[in-house]
Amino acid sequence: MNIDSIKNGIVIDHIRAKKGFEIYDALNLGKLDCSVAIITNARSNKMGKKDIIKIDKNIDLDLDILGYIDPNITINIIKNDKLVDKYHVELPKQIVNIVKCKNPRCITSVEQELNHIFVLTDEKNKIYRCKYCDTLKEE
Ligand code: ZN
């Protein structure tokens, strides 16, 4: 794969420097059968340094996970060498089964098959609380 251009695929841009590998793992990109390139510490006018991930295929991305890890990411969709779509991810309104509630009395600690759901209660400060017991999500 040419690092500079992909014919059909996705470029995840404006990733905070060093977060590229976390995103790679969270999205299970290692399981894809196509080329995936992670560029770390790329120069950015806006950010100083940034990471970029290039995926040589159009796949369905889990935008909630991306938004949760880094809400400043931009996604570029490339078809036939052309940029056909570009959009920002957002802080997800709720996150499911990404973090577990730490409250031992929470129903999710007892009912193992329940989904771990955290709801965004304060967008500005990026505060999430357990949907069941209101416990703050730990970083
Ligand atoms: Zn809870």
Short mmCIF file of C-alpha atoms and ligand atoms in Angstrom, two decimals:
data_model
loop_
_atom_site.label_atom_id
_atom_site.label_comp_id
_atom_site.label_asym_id
_atom_site.label_seq_id
_atom_site.Cartn_x
_atom_site.Cartn_y
_atom_site.Cartn_z
CA MET A 1 0.00 0.00 0.00
CA ASN A 2 1.15 3.46 -0.80
CA ILE A 3 1.31 5.29 2.51
CA ASP A 4 0.33 8.59 0.94
CA SER A 5 -2.74 7.52 -0.93
CA ILE A 6 -5.37 4.87 -0.83
CA LYS A 7 -7.77 4.17 -3.63
CA ASN A 8 -10.71 2.95 -1.60
CA GLY A 9 -10.73 3.17 2.12
CA ILE A 10 -10.79 5.25 5.24
CA VAL A 11 -8.36 7.72 6.72
CA ILE A 12 -8.81 8.44 10.42
CA ASP A 13 -7.12 11.79 10.89
CA HIS A 14 -6.37 14.25 13.70
CA ILE A 15 -5.86 11.51 16.27
CA ARG A 16 -4.06 12.84 19.32
CA ALA A 17 -0.40 11.78 19.14
CA LYS A 18 0.17 8.28 20.65
CA LYS A 19 -3.53 7.42 20.60
CA GLY A 20 -3.29 5.64 17.26
CA PHE A 21 -2.44 2.25 18.71
CA GLU A 22 -5.23 2.46 21.27
CA ILE A 23 -7.67 3.07 18.45
CA TYR A 24 -6.13 0.29 16.39
CA ASP A 25 -6.77 -2.13 19.28
CA ALA A 26 -10.22 -0.78 20.18
CA LEU A 27 -11.45 -1.17 16.60
CA ASN A 28 -9.81 -4.60 16.20
CA LEU A 29 -8.07 -3.40 13.05
CA GLY A 30 -5.56 -6.22 13.44
CA LYS A 31 -8.32 -8.64 12.44
CA LEU A 32 -8.85 -7.03 9.03
CA ASP A 33 -7.42 -8.76 5.99
CA CYS A 34 -6.59 -5.48 4.24
CA SER A 35 -3.64 -3.13 4.72
CA VAL A 36 -3.76 -0.85 7.72
CA ALA A 37 -1.12 1.82 8.32
CA ILE A 38 -0.60 3.75 11.51
CA ILE A 39 1.41 6.93 11.18
CA THR A 40 2.50 8.33 14.51
CA ASN A 41 3.79 11.81 15.26
CA ALA A 42 2.80 13.23 11.90
CA ARG A 43 3.23 16.96 11.75
CA SER A 44 0.06 18.96 12.15
CA ASN A 45 -0.34 22.74 11.95
CA LYS A 46 -3.32 22.59 14.24
CA MET A 47 -2.14 20.03 16.75
CA GLY A 48 1.65 19.99 16.62
CA LYS A 49 1.79 16.22 16.37
CA LYS A 50 -0.92 13.78 15.48
CA ASP A 51 -1.49 10.15 14.56
CA ILE A 52 -3.20 8.97 11.40
CA ILE A 53 -4.65 5.57 10.56
CA LYS A 54 -5.18 4.50 6.97
CA ILE A 55 -7.36 1.51 6.19
CA ASP A 56 -7.26 0.17 2.67
CA LYS A 57 -10.92 -0.83 2.66
CA ASN A 58 -14.30 0.72 3.43
CA ILE A 59 -15.40 -0.88 6.65
CA ASP A 60 -18.03 0.00 9.23
CA LEU A 61 -16.29 1.88 12.00
CA ASP A 62 -17.56 1.94 15.55
CA LEU A 63 -17.96 5.70 15.82
CA ASP A 64 -18.99 5.52 19.47
CA ILE A 65 -15.66 3.99 20.44
CA LEU A 66 -13.79 6.52 18.31
CA GLY A 67 -15.70 9.44 19.79
CA TYR A 68 -15.12 8.12 23.27
CA ILE A 69 -11.35 7.72 22.82
CA ASP A 70 -10.87 11.00 21.00
CA PRO A 71 -13.80 13.24 19.98
CA ASN A 72 -11.55 15.45 17.83
CA ILE A 73 -10.93 12.78 15.21
CA THR A 74 -11.97 13.33 11.61
CA ILE A 75 -12.94 10.50 9.28
CA ASN A 76 -12.21 10.69 5.56
CA ILE A 77 -13.88 8.28 3.19
CA ILE A 78 -12.01 7.70 -0.05
CA LYS A 79 -13.47 6.15 -3.16
CA ASN A 80 -11.62 5.81 -6.45
CA ASP A 81 -8.81 8.07 -5.25
CA LYS A 82 -11.24 10.82 -4.34
CA LEU A 83 -12.31 12.16 -0.98
CA VAL A 84 -16.07 11.56 -1.04
CA ASP A 85 -16.97 12.21 2.57
CA LYS A 86 -15.43 13.82 5.60
CA TYR A 87 -16.93 14.12 9.05
CA HIS A 88 -16.17 14.56 12.71
CA VAL A 89 -16.90 12.04 15.38
CA GLU A 90 -18.74 13.13 18.49
CA LEU A 91 -18.64 12.30 22.12
CA PRO A 92 -21.12 9.40 22.29
CA LYS A 93 -24.32 9.95 24.31
CA GLN A 94 -23.78 6.58 25.90
CA ILE A 95 -21.06 3.97 25.91
CA VAL A 96 -21.88 0.29 26.05
CA ASN A 97 -19.52 -2.39 27.32
CA ILE A 98 -16.39 -0.27 27.01
CA VAL A 99 -15.92 0.39 30.73
CA LYS A 100 -17.34 -1.49 33.69
CA CYS A 101 -19.06 0.03 36.69
CA LYS A 102 -16.81 -0.11 39.74
CA ASN A 103 -19.62 0.02 42.30
CA PRO A 104 -19.76 -3.45 43.95
CA ARG A 105 -23.44 -2.92 44.78
CA CYS A 106 -24.35 -2.01 41.20
CA ILE A 107 -26.77 -4.40 39.53
CA THR A 108 -24.20 -4.97 36.77
CA SER A 109 -21.91 -6.55 39.36
CA VAL A 110 -24.65 -9.03 40.28
CA GLU A 111 -26.31 -9.61 36.92
CA GLN A 112 -23.31 -10.61 34.86
CA GLU A 113 -25.20 -10.67 31.56
CA LEU A 114 -26.30 -7.04 31.78
CA ASN A 115 -24.64 -4.55 29.45
CA HIS A 116 -22.40 -2.01 31.12
CA ILE A 117 -23.94 1.28 30.06
CA PHE A 118 -22.63 4.72 30.92
CA VAL A 119 -24.60 7.83 29.98
CA LEU A 120 -23.09 11.21 29.12
CA THR A 121 -24.45 13.56 31.77
CA ASP A 122 -22.11 16.53 31.28
CA GLU A 123 -20.89 17.02 27.74
CA LYS A 124 -18.58 19.92 28.50
CA ASN A 125 -16.66 18.08 31.19
CA LYS A 126 -16.99 14.66 29.51
CA ILE A 127 -18.73 13.14 32.53
CA TYR A 128 -20.31 9.71 32.24
CA ARG A 129 -22.42 8.02 34.89
CA CYS A 130 -23.56 4.43 35.22
CA LYS A 131 -27.07 4.09 33.82
CA TYR A 132 -28.12 1.85 36.72
CA CYS A 133 -26.52 3.29 39.85
CA ASP A 134 -25.32 6.77 38.82
CA THR A 135 -21.72 6.02 39.78
CA LEU A 136 -19.16 8.19 38.02
CA LYS A 137 -17.06 6.48 35.40
CA GLU A 138 -13.46 6.18 36.49
CA GLU A 139 -10.76 7.24 34.07
ZN ZN B 1 -23.33 0.96 38.25
#
